[in-house]
Coordinates of C-alpha atoms in Angstrom, one line a residue:
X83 CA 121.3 81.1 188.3
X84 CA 117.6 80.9 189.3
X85 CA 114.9 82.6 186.3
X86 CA 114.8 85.8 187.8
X87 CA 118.3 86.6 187.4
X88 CA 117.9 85.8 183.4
X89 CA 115.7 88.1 183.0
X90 CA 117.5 90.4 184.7
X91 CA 120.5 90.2 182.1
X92 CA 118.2 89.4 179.2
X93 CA 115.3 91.7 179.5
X94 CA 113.9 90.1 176.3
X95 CA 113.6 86.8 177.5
X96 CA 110.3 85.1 177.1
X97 CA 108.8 82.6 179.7
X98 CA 106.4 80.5 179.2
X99 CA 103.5 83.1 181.2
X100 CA 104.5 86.7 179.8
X101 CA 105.8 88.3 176.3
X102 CA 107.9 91.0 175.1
X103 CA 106.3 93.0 172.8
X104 CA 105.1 97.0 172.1
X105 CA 102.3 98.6 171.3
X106 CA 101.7 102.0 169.6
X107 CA 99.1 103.9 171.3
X108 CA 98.2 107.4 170.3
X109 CA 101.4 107.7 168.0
X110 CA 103.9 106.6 170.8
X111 CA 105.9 103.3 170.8
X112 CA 105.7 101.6 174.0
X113 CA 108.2 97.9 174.7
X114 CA 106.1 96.4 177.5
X115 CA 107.2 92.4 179.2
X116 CA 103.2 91.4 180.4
X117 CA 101.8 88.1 181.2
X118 CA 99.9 87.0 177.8
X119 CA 96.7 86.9 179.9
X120 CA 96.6 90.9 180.2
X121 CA 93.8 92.7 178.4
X122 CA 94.9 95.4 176.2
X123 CA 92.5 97.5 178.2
X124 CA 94.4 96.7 181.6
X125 CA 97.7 96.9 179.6
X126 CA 96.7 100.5 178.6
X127 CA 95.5 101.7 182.1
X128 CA 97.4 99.8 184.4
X129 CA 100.6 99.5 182.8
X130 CA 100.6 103.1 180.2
X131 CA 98.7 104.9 182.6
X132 CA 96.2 105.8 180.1
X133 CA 93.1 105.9 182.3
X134 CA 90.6 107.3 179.4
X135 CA 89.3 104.0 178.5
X136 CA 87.3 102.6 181.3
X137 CA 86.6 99.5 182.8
X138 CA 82.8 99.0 182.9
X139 CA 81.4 95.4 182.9
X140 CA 84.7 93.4 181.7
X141 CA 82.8 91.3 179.7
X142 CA 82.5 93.5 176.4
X143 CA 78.7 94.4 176.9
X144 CA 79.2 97.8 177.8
X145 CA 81.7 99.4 175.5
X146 CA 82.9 102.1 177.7
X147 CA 86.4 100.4 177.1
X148 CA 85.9 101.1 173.3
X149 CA 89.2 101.7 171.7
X150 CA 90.3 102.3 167.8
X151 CA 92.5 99.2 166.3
X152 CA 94.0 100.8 163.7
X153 CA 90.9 102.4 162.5
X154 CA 88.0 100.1 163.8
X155 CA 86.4 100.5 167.5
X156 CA 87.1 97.3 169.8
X157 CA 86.4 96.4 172.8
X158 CA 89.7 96.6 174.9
X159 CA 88.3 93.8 177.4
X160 CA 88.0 91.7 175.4
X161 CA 91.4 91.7 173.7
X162 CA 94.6 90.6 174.5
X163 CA 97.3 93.1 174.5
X164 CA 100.0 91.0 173.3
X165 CA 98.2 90.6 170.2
X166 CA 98.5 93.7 169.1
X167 CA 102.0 94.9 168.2
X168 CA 102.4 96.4 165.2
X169 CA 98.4 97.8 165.1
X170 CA 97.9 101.5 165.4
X171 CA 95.9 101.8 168.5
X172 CA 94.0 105.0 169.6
X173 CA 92.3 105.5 172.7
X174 CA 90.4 109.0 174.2
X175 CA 93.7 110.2 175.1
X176 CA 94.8 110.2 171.1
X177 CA 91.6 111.5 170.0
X178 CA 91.8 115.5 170.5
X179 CA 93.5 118.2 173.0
X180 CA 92.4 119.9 175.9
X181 CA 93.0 123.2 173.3
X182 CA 92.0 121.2 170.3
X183 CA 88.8 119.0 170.9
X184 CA 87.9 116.7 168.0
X185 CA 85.0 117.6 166.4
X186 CA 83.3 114.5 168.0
X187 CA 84.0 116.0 172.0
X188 CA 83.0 119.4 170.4
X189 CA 80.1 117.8 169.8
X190 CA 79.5 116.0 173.1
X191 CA 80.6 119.1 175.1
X192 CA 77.6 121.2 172.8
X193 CA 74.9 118.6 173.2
X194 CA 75.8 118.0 176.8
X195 CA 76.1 114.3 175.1
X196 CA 77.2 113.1 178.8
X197 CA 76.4 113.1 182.7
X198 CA 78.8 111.5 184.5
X199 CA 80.9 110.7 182.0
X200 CA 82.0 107.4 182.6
X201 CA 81.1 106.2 179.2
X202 CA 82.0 109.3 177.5
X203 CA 85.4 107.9 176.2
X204 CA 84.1 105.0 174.5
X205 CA 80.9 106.4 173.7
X206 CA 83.4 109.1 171.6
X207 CA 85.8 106.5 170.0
X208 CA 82.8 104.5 169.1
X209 CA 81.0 107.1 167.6
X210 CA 84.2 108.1 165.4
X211 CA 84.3 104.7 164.1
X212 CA 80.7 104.8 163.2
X213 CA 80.8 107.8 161.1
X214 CA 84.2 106.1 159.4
X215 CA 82.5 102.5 158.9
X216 CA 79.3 104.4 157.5
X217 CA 81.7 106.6 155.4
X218 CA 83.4 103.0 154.2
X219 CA 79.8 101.7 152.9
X220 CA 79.9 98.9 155.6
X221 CA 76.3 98.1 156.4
X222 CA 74.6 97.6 159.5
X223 CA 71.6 95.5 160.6
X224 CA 69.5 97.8 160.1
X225 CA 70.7 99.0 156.5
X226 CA 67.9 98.9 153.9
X227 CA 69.7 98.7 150.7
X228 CA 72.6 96.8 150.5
X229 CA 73.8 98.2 146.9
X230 CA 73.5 101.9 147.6
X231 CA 75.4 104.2 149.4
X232 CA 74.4 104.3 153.5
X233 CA 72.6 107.5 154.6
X234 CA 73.2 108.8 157.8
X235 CA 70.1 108.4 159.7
X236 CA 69.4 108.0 163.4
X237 CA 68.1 104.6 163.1
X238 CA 71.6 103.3 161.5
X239 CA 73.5 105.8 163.9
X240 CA 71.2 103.7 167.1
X241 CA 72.3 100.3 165.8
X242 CA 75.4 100.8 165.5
X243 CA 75.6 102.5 168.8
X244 CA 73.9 100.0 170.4
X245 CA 77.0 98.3 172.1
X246 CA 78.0 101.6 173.7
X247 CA 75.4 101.8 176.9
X248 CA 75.0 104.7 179.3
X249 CA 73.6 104.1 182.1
X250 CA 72.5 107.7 182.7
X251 CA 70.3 107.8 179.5
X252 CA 72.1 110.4 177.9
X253 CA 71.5 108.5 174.5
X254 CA 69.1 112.0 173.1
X255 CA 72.1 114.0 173.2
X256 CA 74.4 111.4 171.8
X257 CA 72.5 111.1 169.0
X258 CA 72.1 114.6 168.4
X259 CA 76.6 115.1 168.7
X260 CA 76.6 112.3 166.7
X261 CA 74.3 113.8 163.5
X262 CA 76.1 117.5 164.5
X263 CA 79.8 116.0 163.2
X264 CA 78.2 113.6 160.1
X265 CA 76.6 117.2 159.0
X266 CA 80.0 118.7 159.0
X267 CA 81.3 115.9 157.2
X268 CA 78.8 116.1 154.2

């Protein structure tokens, strides 16, 4: 019996290059056998066919591959995917409808927040988790006052945009989606 064949009858066997394992992505359980090198970003588009989250630089310095981890933005390139069953994981496709935007695309659709979109999906689930971590009291680099709650300004919003790029310069319109959905929130 060569290795091939024991998978075969064991589909849960482990070698020493790939896992068993499952992710949750957008509320759906998922089994997946991957080689433990896979990014969860290339797990999500090459293997779920969830082609939201983009691959832009591959090295994490560009963000369109921004993803929520159980309710914090990550860059999917940069993580592997076996490491993350059991988390809650969201991407663009989990985020809102094509007959129920979130308020977030609402907002990117109103401010024209977007050119050619390529960034648009990170740009979105990075911007959710700004509002949230903002929401939590977790400070930024720019946060004045360490002891008091964190306003919502443009300056905060900026920095903690800043590893989300678009390389149309659509950052105006960003800005102003952004500050649309934290005034519906207050």
């Amino acid at each position: 019996m060569n290795s091939s064949n024991n998978v075969e009858r064991h589909p849960k066997t482990v070698n020493s290059n790939s896992s068993t394992f499952s992710l949750t992505v957008n509320g759906e359980h998922h089994p997946l056998t991957l080689d433990n090198r896979t990014t969860l970003l290339d797990a999500l588009r090459e293997h779920l066919q969830l082609t939201g989250s983009k691959k832009g630089c591959d090295h994490g310095q560009c963000g369109a591959c921004t993803v929520l981890v159980n309710g914090e933005r990550i860059n999917a390139c940069l993580s592997l995917a076996v490491m993350h069953e059991g988390d809650d994981i969201a991407t663009i496709e989990g985020v809102g409808e094509v007959d129920h935007l979130d308020p977030m695309q609402q907002a990117f659709v109103a401010h024209d927040a977007f050119q050619c979109g390529y960034c648009t999906p990170g740009q979105i689930c990075s911007a959710k988790a700004v509002l949230d971590e903002i929401q939590a009291g977790l400070p930024s680099h720019v946060t004045n006052d360490l002891n008091a709650p964190i306003e919502i300004s443009d300056a905060e919003i900026r920095e903690r945009m800043s590893g989300n790029l678009c390389r149309c310069g659509a950052y105006a319109n960003i800005l102003k989606a952004i500050n649309q959905v934290a005034e519906g929130r207050s």
